[in-house]
Short mmCIF file of C-alpha atoms and ligand atoms in Angstrom, two decimals:
data_model
loop_
_atom_site.label_atom_id
_atom_site.label_comp_id
_atom_site.label_asym_id
_atom_site.label_seq_id
_atom_site.Cartn_x
_atom_site.Cartn_y
_atom_site.Cartn_z
CA MET A 1 0.00 0.00 0.00
CA LYS A 2 2.49 2.60 1.11
CA ARG A 3 5.14 3.32 -1.46
CA VAL A 4 8.63 3.28 -0.01
CA SER A 5 11.34 5.58 -1.24
CA SER A 6 13.35 2.84 -2.94
CA GLU A 7 10.46 1.55 -5.08
CA PRO A 8 10.06 2.79 -8.63
CA GLY A 9 7.40 5.46 -8.92
CA TYR A 10 4.64 6.00 -11.43
CA GLN A 11 4.49 3.59 -14.39
CA ALA A 12 3.03 5.03 -17.59
CA PRO A 13 0.97 3.00 -20.07
CA THR A 14 2.92 1.70 -23.07
CA VAL A 15 2.40 3.64 -26.29
CA THR A 16 2.60 2.13 -29.79
CA VAL A 17 2.25 4.18 -32.97
CA SER A 18 0.48 2.68 -35.97
CA SER A 19 -0.47 3.99 -39.41
CA SER A 20 -3.62 1.88 -39.66
CA LEU A 21 -6.25 0.47 -37.36
CA PRO A 22 -4.95 -2.97 -36.33
CA ARG A 23 -7.41 -5.68 -37.46
CA LYS A 24 -6.37 -8.10 -34.72
CA GLY A 25 -5.37 -7.95 -31.07
CA VAL A 26 -7.54 -4.93 -30.24
CA ASP A 27 -10.81 -6.76 -29.62
CA GLU A 28 -10.72 -5.72 -25.94
CA ALA A 29 -9.83 -2.14 -26.78
CA VAL A 30 -11.89 1.01 -26.92
CA LEU A 31 -11.42 3.21 -29.99
CA VAL A 32 -11.35 6.89 -29.00
CA ILE A 33 -12.30 9.31 -31.77
CA GLY A 34 -12.86 13.06 -31.86
CA VAL A 35 -16.16 14.62 -32.88
CA VAL A 36 -16.77 18.21 -33.97
CA SER A 37 -20.04 20.08 -33.69
CA ASP A 38 -20.96 20.79 -37.29
CA ASP A 39 -24.08 22.78 -38.24
CA ALA A 40 -25.63 19.59 -39.58
CA GLY A 41 -24.86 17.68 -36.35
CA PRO A 42 -21.87 15.83 -34.89
CA LYS A 43 -19.15 14.90 -37.41
CA VAL A 44 -16.22 12.63 -36.73
CA ALA A 45 -12.83 14.36 -37.10
CA ALA A 46 -9.67 13.07 -38.77
CA VAL A 47 -10.68 9.43 -38.91
CA GLN A 48 -9.64 8.68 -42.47
CA PRO A 49 -7.79 6.59 -43.57
CA TYR A 50 -8.15 4.71 -40.27
CA LEU A 51 -11.93 4.11 -40.52
CA ASP A 52 -13.90 3.30 -43.66
CA GLU A 53 -17.01 5.17 -44.88
CA GLU A 54 -19.36 2.60 -43.42
CA ALA A 55 -17.94 2.90 -39.90
CA ILE A 56 -17.96 6.69 -40.07
CA ALA A 57 -21.60 6.71 -41.17
CA ALA A 58 -22.50 4.30 -38.36
CA VAL A 59 -20.80 6.47 -35.72
CA GLU A 60 -22.45 9.66 -36.99
CA SER A 61 -25.94 8.18 -37.15
CA HIS A 62 -25.55 6.72 -33.64
CA LEU A 63 -24.47 10.12 -32.35
CA GLN A 64 -27.35 11.84 -34.12
CA ALA A 65 -29.80 9.41 -32.51
CA LEU A 66 -28.28 10.02 -29.06
CA GLY A 67 -28.64 13.78 -29.43
CA ALA A 68 -24.86 14.30 -29.24
CA THR A 69 -23.61 17.79 -30.18
CA GLY A 70 -19.84 17.33 -30.32
CA GLY A 71 -19.42 20.00 -27.63
CA GLU A 72 -16.04 20.10 -25.90
CA GLY A 73 -15.48 17.19 -23.55
CA GLN A 74 -18.82 15.48 -24.27
CA THR A 75 -18.39 11.69 -24.44
CA HIS A 76 -20.53 8.88 -25.84
CA ARG A 77 -19.87 5.15 -25.83
CA LEU A 78 -21.04 3.26 -28.94
CA VAL A 79 -20.88 -0.26 -30.29
CA VAL A 80 -20.01 -0.38 -33.98
CA SER A 81 -20.03 -3.99 -35.04
CA SER A 82 -18.01 -3.52 -38.23
CA LEU A 83 -14.97 -2.31 -36.23
CA PRO A 84 -12.44 -4.75 -34.68
CA VAL A 85 -12.71 -3.10 -31.21
CA ALA A 86 -15.02 -3.77 -28.26
CA SER A 87 -16.55 -0.31 -28.43
CA VAL A 88 -16.04 3.26 -29.57
CA LEU A 89 -15.81 6.32 -27.35
CA THR A 90 -16.47 9.62 -29.06
CA VAL A 91 -15.24 12.81 -27.45
CA GLY A 92 -16.38 16.30 -28.40
CA LEU A 93 -13.82 18.78 -29.77
CA GLY A 94 -16.23 21.70 -30.11
CA LYS A 95 -16.39 23.75 -33.28
CA PRO A 96 -14.58 22.47 -36.40
CA ARG A 97 -11.17 24.11 -36.93
CA GLU A 98 -8.40 24.16 -39.52
CA GLU A 99 -5.68 24.29 -36.84
CA TRP A 100 -6.08 22.55 -33.51
CA PRO A 101 -4.64 24.19 -30.39
CA ALA A 102 -2.74 21.39 -28.63
CA ASP A 103 -4.64 21.86 -25.40
CA VAL A 104 -8.03 21.28 -27.06
CA ILE A 105 -6.80 17.84 -28.13
CA ARG A 106 -5.10 17.25 -24.77
CA ARG A 107 -8.26 18.13 -22.84
CA ALA A 108 -10.46 15.98 -25.11
CA ALA A 109 -8.10 13.02 -24.71
CA GLY A 110 -8.15 13.59 -20.95
CA SER A 111 -11.95 13.69 -20.82
CA ALA A 112 -12.03 10.49 -22.87
CA ALA A 113 -9.60 8.76 -20.50
CA ARG A 114 -11.69 9.76 -17.50
CA ALA A 115 -14.77 8.28 -19.15
CA LEU A 116 -12.89 4.96 -19.55
CA ASP A 117 -12.12 4.20 -15.95
CA LYS A 118 -12.11 0.41 -16.28
CA VAL A 119 -10.54 0.12 -19.73
CA GLY A 120 -6.99 -1.21 -20.08
CA THR A 121 -6.35 -0.70 -23.81
CA VAL A 122 -7.18 2.27 -25.99
CA VAL A 123 -6.73 2.94 -29.69
CA THR A 124 -7.15 6.55 -30.78
CA THR A 125 -7.38 8.73 -33.87
CA LEU A 126 -6.92 11.94 -31.83
CA SER A 127 -3.23 11.29 -32.44
CA ALA A 128 -3.79 11.89 -36.16
CA ILE A 129 -4.53 15.52 -35.23
CA ASP A 130 -1.79 15.94 -32.61
CA LEU A 131 0.16 12.87 -31.54
CA GLU A 132 1.84 14.35 -28.49
CA ALA A 133 -1.23 16.13 -27.17
CA ALA A 134 -3.37 13.00 -27.60
CA VAL A 135 -0.87 10.77 -25.78
CA GLU A 136 -0.28 13.29 -22.97
CA GLY A 137 -3.99 13.90 -22.52
CA LEU A 138 -4.85 10.20 -22.39
CA ILE A 139 -2.15 9.41 -19.85
CA LEU A 140 -2.85 12.46 -17.69
CA GLY A 141 -6.60 11.87 -17.77
CA ALA A 142 -6.14 8.20 -16.85
CA TYR A 143 -3.99 9.09 -13.83
CA ARG A 144 -5.25 7.65 -10.54
CA PHE A 145 -3.82 7.66 -7.03
CA ASN A 146 -4.62 4.57 -4.99
CA ASP A 147 -1.54 4.18 -2.78
CA PHE A 148 -3.61 4.57 0.36
CA ARG A 149 -6.64 2.45 -0.46
CA SER A 150 -7.00 -0.96 1.14
CA ALA A 151 -8.78 -3.83 -0.63
CA LYS A 152 -11.97 -2.29 0.69
CA THR A 153 -11.94 0.58 -1.82
CA ALA A 154 -8.99 -0.09 -4.16
CA PRO A 155 -10.03 -0.50 -7.81
CA THR A 156 -9.91 -4.08 -9.04
CA ASP A 157 -8.97 -3.13 -12.61
CA THR A 158 -5.52 -2.18 -13.89
CA GLY A 159 -6.42 1.23 -15.27
CA LEU A 160 -5.06 2.30 -18.67
CA THR A 161 -2.03 0.17 -19.56
CA ALA A 162 -1.69 0.39 -23.36
CA ILE A 163 -2.33 3.04 -26.01
CA THR A 164 -2.18 2.56 -29.78
CA ALA A 165 -1.86 6.00 -31.37
CA LEU A 166 -2.92 6.14 -35.01
CA THR A 167 -0.78 8.55 -37.01
CA ALA A 168 0.42 8.99 -40.58
CA GLY A 169 4.14 8.54 -39.99
CA THR A 170 5.68 5.80 -37.90
CA THR A 171 9.26 6.92 -38.37
CA ALA A 172 11.88 7.24 -35.63
CA ALA A 173 10.86 10.90 -35.32
CA THR A 174 7.23 9.96 -34.70
CA LYS A 175 8.27 7.41 -32.10
CA GLY A 176 10.45 10.09 -30.50
CA GLN A 177 7.42 12.36 -30.23
CA ALA A 178 5.38 9.61 -28.59
CA GLY A 179 8.25 8.92 -26.19
CA ARG A 180 8.55 12.60 -25.34
CA ALA A 181 4.83 12.75 -24.55
CA VAL A 182 5.15 9.67 -22.31
CA ASP A 183 8.12 11.21 -20.48
CA ILE A 184 6.30 14.51 -19.96
CA ALA A 185 3.15 12.81 -18.71
CA THR A 186 5.25 10.62 -16.42
CA ALA A 187 6.87 13.72 -14.93
CA VAL A 188 3.47 15.31 -14.32
CA ALA A 189 2.21 12.09 -12.71
CA THR A 190 5.33 11.97 -10.52
CA ALA A 191 4.65 15.50 -9.29
CA ARG A 192 0.98 14.60 -8.68
CA ASP A 193 1.99 11.51 -6.69
CA PHE A 194 4.15 13.66 -4.41
CA VAL A 195 1.34 16.16 -3.85
CA ASN A 196 -1.24 13.43 -3.26
CA THR A 197 0.90 11.57 -0.73
CA PRO A 198 -0.41 12.66 2.67
CA PRO A 199 1.73 14.58 5.16
CA SER A 200 1.66 11.57 7.51
CA HIS A 201 3.79 9.75 4.95
CA LEU A 202 5.60 12.57 3.15
CA PHE A 203 7.68 14.60 5.59
CA PRO A 204 11.01 16.29 4.85
CA ASP A 205 13.33 13.31 5.35
CA GLU A 206 11.06 10.94 3.39
CA PHE A 207 10.58 13.55 0.64
CA ALA A 208 14.35 13.97 0.40
CA GLU A 209 14.86 10.20 0.21
CA ARG A 210 12.31 9.86 -2.59
CA ALA A 211 13.81 12.78 -4.49
CA LYS A 212 17.24 11.23 -4.10
CA ALA A 213 16.04 7.84 -5.37
CA LEU A 214 14.37 9.40 -8.41
CA GLY A 215 17.41 11.58 -9.11
CA ALA A 216 19.88 8.72 -8.78
CA ALA A 217 17.78 6.54 -11.11
CA ALA A 218 17.86 9.33 -13.71
CA GLY A 219 21.64 9.72 -13.42
CA LEU A 220 21.56 13.06 -11.59
CA GLU A 221 24.13 14.24 -9.07
CA VAL A 222 22.37 14.39 -5.70
CA GLU A 223 23.20 16.29 -2.51
CA VAL A 224 21.07 16.21 0.64
CA PHE A 225 21.65 18.63 3.54
CA ASP A 226 20.19 17.38 6.82
CA ASP A 227 19.14 19.64 9.70
CA LYS A 228 22.65 19.68 11.17
CA ALA A 229 24.22 20.64 7.84
CA LEU A 230 21.57 23.34 7.37
CA ALA A 231 22.27 24.85 10.80
CA GLU A 232 26.04 24.75 10.23
CA GLY A 233 25.64 26.17 6.74
CA GLY A 234 23.67 29.19 7.93
CA TYR A 235 20.33 28.34 6.31
CA GLY A 236 18.40 30.39 8.89
CA GLY A 237 15.12 30.47 6.94
CA ILE A 238 14.86 26.68 6.48
CA VAL A 239 15.98 26.04 10.08
CA GLY A 240 13.59 28.68 11.48
CA VAL A 241 10.55 27.31 9.67
CA GLY A 242 11.48 23.68 10.36
CA LYS A 243 12.23 23.95 14.04
CA GLY A 244 8.62 23.65 15.23
CA SER A 245 8.37 20.14 13.84
CA SER A 246 9.61 16.84 15.27
CA ARG A 247 10.46 15.97 11.66
CA PRO A 248 13.51 18.10 10.77
CA PRO A 249 14.03 20.02 7.52
CA ARG A 250 16.15 19.12 4.51
CA LEU A 251 17.61 20.78 1.43
CA VAL A 252 17.97 18.63 -1.70
CA ARG A 253 20.07 19.48 -4.74
CA LEU A 254 19.63 17.57 -8.00
CA ILE A 255 22.04 18.33 -10.83
CA HIS A 256 21.69 17.49 -14.51
CA ARG A 257 25.01 18.25 -16.20
CA GLY A 258 24.46 19.57 -19.69
CA SER A 259 26.42 18.45 -22.72
CA GLY A 260 28.19 20.75 -25.15
CA LYS A 261 30.87 23.43 -24.77
CA LYS A 262 29.32 26.08 -22.58
CA PRO A 263 25.78 24.94 -21.89
CA LYS A 264 23.28 27.42 -20.47
CA ARG A 265 22.73 26.89 -16.78
CA VAL A 266 19.23 27.00 -15.32
CA ALA A 267 18.48 26.98 -11.60
CA LEU A 268 15.14 25.55 -10.43
CA VAL A 269 13.83 26.23 -6.93
CA GLY A 270 10.59 24.79 -5.49
CA LYS A 271 8.78 25.26 -2.19
CA GLY A 272 8.70 22.01 -0.23
CA ILE A 273 6.52 22.61 2.81
CA THR A 274 5.27 19.06 3.44
CA PHE A 275 2.51 20.50 5.62
CA ASP A 276 1.65 24.10 6.48
CA THR A 277 -0.32 24.57 9.68
CA GLY A 278 0.74 28.21 9.69
CA GLY A 279 2.96 27.56 12.72
CA ILE A 280 2.27 29.74 15.78
CA SER A 281 0.33 32.09 13.45
CA ILE A 282 -1.91 29.06 13.05
CA LYS A 283 -4.39 28.67 10.19
CA PRO A 284 -8.14 28.17 10.74
CA ALA A 285 -9.30 24.53 10.69
CA ALA A 286 -11.51 24.88 7.60
CA ASN A 287 -9.60 23.50 4.61
CA MET A 288 -6.32 23.28 6.49
CA HIS A 289 -5.96 19.80 4.93
CA HIS A 290 -5.41 21.48 1.56
CA MET A 291 -1.96 22.35 2.92
CA THR A 292 -0.85 18.83 2.00
CA SER A 293 -0.26 20.52 -1.37
CA ASP A 294 2.24 23.03 0.01
CA MET A 295 5.12 21.10 -1.51
CA GLY A 296 3.64 21.33 -5.02
CA GLY A 297 6.45 23.59 -6.23
CA ALA A 298 9.11 21.19 -4.96
CA ALA A 299 7.28 18.25 -6.53
CA ALA A 300 7.17 19.94 -9.93
CA VAL A 301 10.83 21.01 -9.74
CA ILE A 302 12.02 17.50 -8.87
CA ALA A 303 9.89 16.00 -11.66
CA THR A 304 11.20 18.59 -14.13
CA VAL A 305 14.92 18.08 -13.51
CA VAL A 306 14.43 14.30 -13.78
CA LEU A 307 12.56 14.87 -17.07
CA ALA A 308 15.36 17.11 -18.36
CA ALA A 309 17.79 14.24 -17.76
CA LYS A 310 15.52 11.65 -19.37
CA GLN A 311 15.08 13.83 -22.43
CA LYS A 312 18.86 14.55 -22.43
CA LEU A 313 18.45 18.32 -22.69
CA PRO A 314 21.79 19.89 -23.68
CA ILE A 315 21.68 22.45 -20.85
CA GLU A 316 22.66 22.34 -17.20
CA VAL A 317 19.75 22.17 -14.77
CA ILE A 318 20.33 22.51 -11.04
CA ALA A 319 17.38 22.02 -8.71
CA THR A 320 17.61 23.41 -5.17
CA VAL A 321 14.68 22.21 -3.08
CA PRO A 322 14.09 23.27 0.55
CA MET A 323 11.83 20.95 2.57
CA ALA A 324 10.27 21.64 5.96
CA GLU A 325 7.11 21.07 7.96
CA ASN A 326 5.55 24.26 9.42
CA MET A 327 4.23 23.29 12.87
CA PRO A 328 3.38 25.10 16.09
CA SER A 329 5.14 23.75 19.20
CA ALA A 330 7.34 24.73 22.11
CA THR A 331 10.31 24.75 19.74
CA ALA A 332 8.57 26.67 16.94
CA GLN A 333 9.66 30.12 15.86
CA ARG A 334 7.54 32.97 17.21
CA PRO A 335 6.00 36.00 15.55
CA GLY A 336 8.57 38.70 16.23
CA ASP A 337 11.60 36.40 16.03
CA VAL A 338 14.48 37.53 13.85
CA LEU A 339 16.35 35.05 11.70
CA THR A 340 19.29 35.33 9.31
CA GLN A 341 18.65 34.06 5.80
CA TYR A 342 21.43 32.18 4.01
CA GLY A 343 23.75 34.90 2.70
CA GLY A 344 23.25 37.24 5.66
CA ILE A 345 20.04 39.25 5.21
CA THR A 346 18.15 39.45 8.52
CA VAL A 347 14.37 39.07 8.69
CA GLU A 348 11.78 39.85 11.30
CA VAL A 349 9.24 37.00 11.17
CA LEU A 350 6.02 38.94 11.80
CA ASN A 351 3.83 36.06 10.64
CA THR A 352 5.00 32.44 10.84
CA ASP A 353 2.43 31.52 8.15
CA ALA A 354 4.47 33.43 5.57
CA GLU A 355 6.97 30.57 5.80
CA GLY A 356 7.38 29.75 2.11
CA ARG A 357 9.35 32.89 1.33
CA LEU A 358 11.67 32.15 4.29
CA ILE A 359 12.73 28.71 3.04
CA LEU A 360 12.79 29.92 -0.58
CA ALA A 361 15.05 32.90 0.13
CA ASP A 362 17.75 30.57 1.48
CA ALA A 363 17.37 28.29 -1.53
CA ILE A 364 17.45 31.16 -4.03
CA VAL A 365 20.67 32.56 -2.55
CA ARG A 366 22.25 29.08 -2.68
CA ALA A 367 21.02 28.56 -6.24
CA CYS A 368 22.51 31.90 -7.33
CA GLU A 369 25.95 30.84 -6.03
CA ASP A 370 26.04 28.49 -9.03
CA GLU A 371 25.86 31.59 -11.28
CA PRO A 372 22.91 30.39 -13.37
CA ASP A 373 21.85 32.20 -16.54
CA TYR A 374 18.21 31.75 -15.53
CA LEU A 375 16.38 30.98 -12.30
CA ILE A 376 12.85 29.57 -12.17
CA GLU A 377 11.27 29.39 -8.74
CA THR A 378 7.79 28.02 -8.13
CA SER A 379 5.68 27.80 -5.01
CA THR A 380 2.23 27.50 -3.47
CA LEU A 381 3.04 30.86 -1.97
CA THR A 382 -0.05 32.99 -1.35
CA GLY A 383 -3.81 32.76 -0.98
CA ALA A 384 -3.69 36.11 -2.74
CA GLN A 385 -2.82 34.25 -5.99
CA THR A 386 -6.28 32.71 -5.90
CA VAL A 387 -7.95 36.03 -5.10
CA ALA A 388 -6.21 37.67 -8.05
CA LEU A 389 -6.27 34.92 -10.69
CA GLY A 390 -8.55 32.12 -9.59
CA SER A 391 -7.92 28.44 -9.22
CA ARG A 392 -6.36 27.57 -12.59
CA THR A 393 -4.10 30.50 -13.48
CA PRO A 394 -0.59 30.67 -12.04
CA GLY A 395 0.83 34.14 -11.39
CA VAL A 396 4.15 34.68 -13.14
CA MET A 397 6.47 37.39 -11.80
CA GLY A 398 10.18 38.25 -12.20
CA SER A 399 12.51 40.04 -14.58
CA ASP A 400 10.37 41.52 -17.37
CA GLU A 401 11.60 39.68 -20.44
CA PHE A 402 12.02 36.26 -18.90
CA ARG A 403 8.70 36.54 -17.03
CA ASP A 404 6.88 37.22 -20.30
CA ARG A 405 8.68 34.36 -22.04
CA VAL A 406 7.70 31.96 -19.26
CA ALA A 407 4.06 33.14 -19.27
CA THR A 408 3.83 32.75 -23.06
CA LEU A 409 5.24 29.22 -22.93
CA SER A 410 2.96 28.36 -20.02
CA GLN A 411 -0.05 29.36 -22.10
CA ALA A 412 1.25 27.34 -25.06
CA VAL A 413 1.31 24.15 -22.97
CA GLY A 414 -2.13 24.77 -21.46
CA GLU A 415 -0.98 25.61 -17.92
CA ASN A 416 -1.93 29.23 -18.58
CA GLY A 417 0.46 31.20 -16.37
CA TRP A 418 -0.19 34.95 -16.52
CA ALA A 419 2.39 37.75 -16.20
CA MET A 420 2.02 39.97 -13.13
CA PRO A 421 4.08 43.05 -12.13
CA LEU A 422 6.29 43.68 -9.11
CA PRO A 423 5.59 47.38 -8.49
CA GLU A 424 8.60 49.14 -6.96
CA GLU A 425 6.63 50.80 -4.16
CA LEU A 426 5.76 47.46 -2.56
CA LYS A 427 9.31 47.11 -1.28
CA ASP A 428 8.66 49.81 1.33
CA ASP A 429 5.89 47.66 2.80
CA LEU A 430 8.49 45.09 3.83
CA LYS A 431 10.49 47.46 6.07
CA SER A 432 11.12 46.17 9.56
CA THR A 433 11.80 48.22 12.69
CA VAL A 434 14.48 45.76 13.87
CA ALA A 435 15.83 43.78 10.90
CA ASP A 436 16.72 44.26 7.21
CA LEU A 437 13.28 43.06 6.13
CA ALA A 438 9.94 41.93 7.51
CA ASN A 439 8.44 38.73 6.07
CA VAL A 440 4.99 40.30 5.58
CA SER A 441 3.62 43.73 4.84
CA GLY A 442 1.14 45.43 7.11
CA SER A 443 -1.66 45.40 4.54
CA ARG A 444 -3.79 42.97 2.57
CA TYR A 445 -3.09 44.68 -0.74
CA ALA A 446 -1.33 42.75 -3.53
CA GLY A 447 -0.32 39.82 -1.34
CA MET A 448 0.98 37.78 -4.28
CA LEU A 449 3.15 40.65 -5.49
CA VAL A 450 4.46 41.45 -2.01
CA ALA A 451 5.65 37.83 -1.72
CA GLY A 452 7.33 38.13 -5.14
CA THR A 453 8.91 41.40 -4.03
CA TYR A 454 10.32 39.64 -0.95
CA LEU A 455 11.89 36.91 -3.11
CA ARG A 456 13.37 39.45 -5.54
CA GLU A 457 15.60 40.74 -2.71
CA PHE A 458 17.46 37.41 -2.76
CA VAL A 459 18.06 36.96 -6.50
CA ALA A 460 21.65 37.82 -7.52
CA ASP A 461 22.13 40.74 -9.93
CA GLY A 462 22.23 39.72 -13.57
CA VAL A 463 20.22 36.52 -13.17
CA GLU A 464 17.10 36.38 -15.35
CA TRP A 465 14.49 35.03 -12.98
CA THR A 466 10.86 34.17 -12.57
CA HIS A 467 8.58 33.31 -9.66
CA ILE A 468 5.49 31.21 -10.46
CA ASP A 469 2.81 31.29 -7.74
CA ILE A 470 0.77 28.08 -8.03
CA ALA A 471 -1.12 28.27 -4.70
CA ALA A 472 -4.41 27.04 -6.18
CA PRO A 473 -3.35 25.67 -9.61
CA ALA A 474 -1.14 22.99 -7.96
CA TYR A 475 -4.11 21.36 -6.27
CA ASN A 476 -7.55 20.84 -7.76
CA THR A 477 -10.15 20.94 -4.98
CA SER A 478 -13.24 21.09 -7.20
CA GLY A 479 -14.24 18.53 -9.84
CA PRO A 480 -12.02 16.89 -12.47
CA TRP A 481 -11.88 18.59 -15.89
CA GLY A 482 -10.10 17.71 -19.15
CA TYR A 483 -6.90 15.88 -18.18
CA THR A 484 -6.86 17.35 -14.66
CA PRO A 485 -8.09 15.08 -11.87
CA LYS A 486 -8.99 16.16 -8.36
CA GLY A 487 -5.98 16.55 -6.08
CA GLY A 488 -2.42 17.20 -7.27
CA THR A 489 -2.27 18.61 -10.81
CA GLY A 490 1.48 18.57 -11.49
CA VAL A 491 1.39 22.26 -12.48
CA PRO A 492 3.80 23.87 -13.46
CA THR A 493 5.93 20.88 -14.55
CA ARG A 494 5.04 21.26 -18.24
CA THR A 495 5.64 25.01 -18.15
CA MET A 496 9.12 24.59 -16.69
CA PHE A 497 10.02 21.83 -19.13
CA ALA A 498 8.84 23.97 -22.05
CA VAL A 499 11.07 26.79 -20.79
CA LEU A 500 14.05 24.45 -20.48
CA GLU A 501 13.49 23.16 -24.02
CA ASP A 502 13.17 26.73 -25.28
CA ILE A 503 16.44 27.72 -23.58
CA ALA A 504 18.12 24.61 -25.01
CA ALA A 505 16.95 25.60 -28.51
CA ASN A 506 17.34 29.38 -28.41
CA GLY A 507 19.62 30.21 -25.49
N1 BES B 601 0.87 27.87 1.77
C1 BES B 601 0.27 29.13 1.99
C2 BES B 601 -0.40 29.71 0.74
C3 BES B 601 -1.57 28.94 0.20
C4 BES B 601 -2.85 29.32 0.52
C5 BES B 601 -1.38 27.88 -0.68
C6 BES B 601 -3.94 28.62 0.00
C7 BES B 601 -2.45 27.19 -1.20
C8 BES B 601 -3.73 27.55 -0.88
C9 BES B 601 1.30 30.14 2.49
O1 BES B 601 2.33 29.61 3.24
C10 BES B 601 0.59 31.12 3.33
O2 BES B 601 0.12 30.72 4.37
N2 BES B 601 0.55 32.37 2.88
C11 BES B 601 -0.11 33.39 3.63
C12 BES B 601 0.76 34.63 3.53
C13 BES B 601 0.31 35.74 4.44
C14 BES B 601 0.54 35.34 5.88
C15 BES B 601 1.08 36.98 4.08
C16 BES B 601 -1.47 33.66 2.99
O3 BES B 601 -1.60 33.58 1.77
O4 BES B 601 -2.41 33.87 3.74
MN1 MN B 602 1.82 29.49 5.28
ZN1 ZN B 603 2.77 27.62 2.89
#
């Protein structure tokens, strides 16, 4: 039931590409096809040459009879006896288009996968429109987390184990695309698994061990600082936040060495609060359990550096991941305490619930010692993110050009990060009467931007940087949609990987 740190993690379904609908061996499979909402009724999309005229006509007349519209995400299960599969699942793509945005296909594939809970094998024509999006969407939509279910409620089926993706070319390049999609989806699932693992079982030392095991398996260099090393090293923010817990903090570093002459170096930093009670500035009980997601940034960063290694990106990627549990106790830090962040800046801790910025500041200073060209930091940092942007839109802050580049790429992959400013005047709100800085401002205005302003103080001059606030987007507390289940979402793993690929390609 419980996964131990040495066991392999998430296992993706196997993906095969094929240029025609197999006639044999798919009799247990469900054929997933896209449907557009045409004026005359639902029309199947991009099914030729995989399906013949007769099958297409059968599907369309069935859909007509069922009152299907082809609206986005709408699914219908049909039996078409002339096809060599057990059944057909149609999924709506909305209005017909010449060009398909990848995320429309990804979401449709995800909705299809969610409608096929007990199906092990899927064949799809969505891949004829966009191979990678179809494969990613199917795998992400089929994701389930059952590590903590006993036989009483554990599913008895295997879930999705095999995908046959129909596509024109089956060259090495096509297979590479399918493999890339599998690797990306695996990384997202890995991040989701971390977020979904409860705080009883994922605490700093265990989180560090699992990160280390994943990193070692991917051929990364791994360093783990324990609480003693952190205290000796002067990591006052991580030590201060962690000292209220019986389960001491950690700092994990995972290094992917790039190939080539002078590869670009990218630092990744992710917030790893394995549970955030608020500390002495304790949170209200309602929804406190959502704070199991407060290591979502760390989860995505670990998954991303492992993915960079798997995909052999020709750049250097160095992840610096602080991990702590924010608890109230007799040994906890107090509101009014002063601590010294790594690097020497002193901070008056006015609110122990603004703990993320304290552990991140240490990690950012350490990450900048490696002299990276770029720094991407991500964290479930502020409730103000949700107030400003809602539950699905990460706030992207940082140096102007890089921030905009990251937001644009985030939108391209369907994670939809949005650029936000760091107005200069906010810095004055972080003045302390006793220390260099206070960890909170005295007002409720622009809480997301104030947190970003705090972090900016710790980024070394000349480093292009971005801060991605994923407070709500990391954890889906409403219903499932598209390829996003309830619980951990894996955001912003795909954004960060897209940025790494873009840096590898364009510098
Ligand atoms: N982990 C929280 C932010 C959060 C809130 C994440 C809701 C996900 C959902 C963070 O540590 C926090 O408590 N932030 C405070 C900051 C405040 C004290 C300035 C907040 O947002 O209330
Ligand atoms: Mn907090
Ligand atoms: Zn927090």
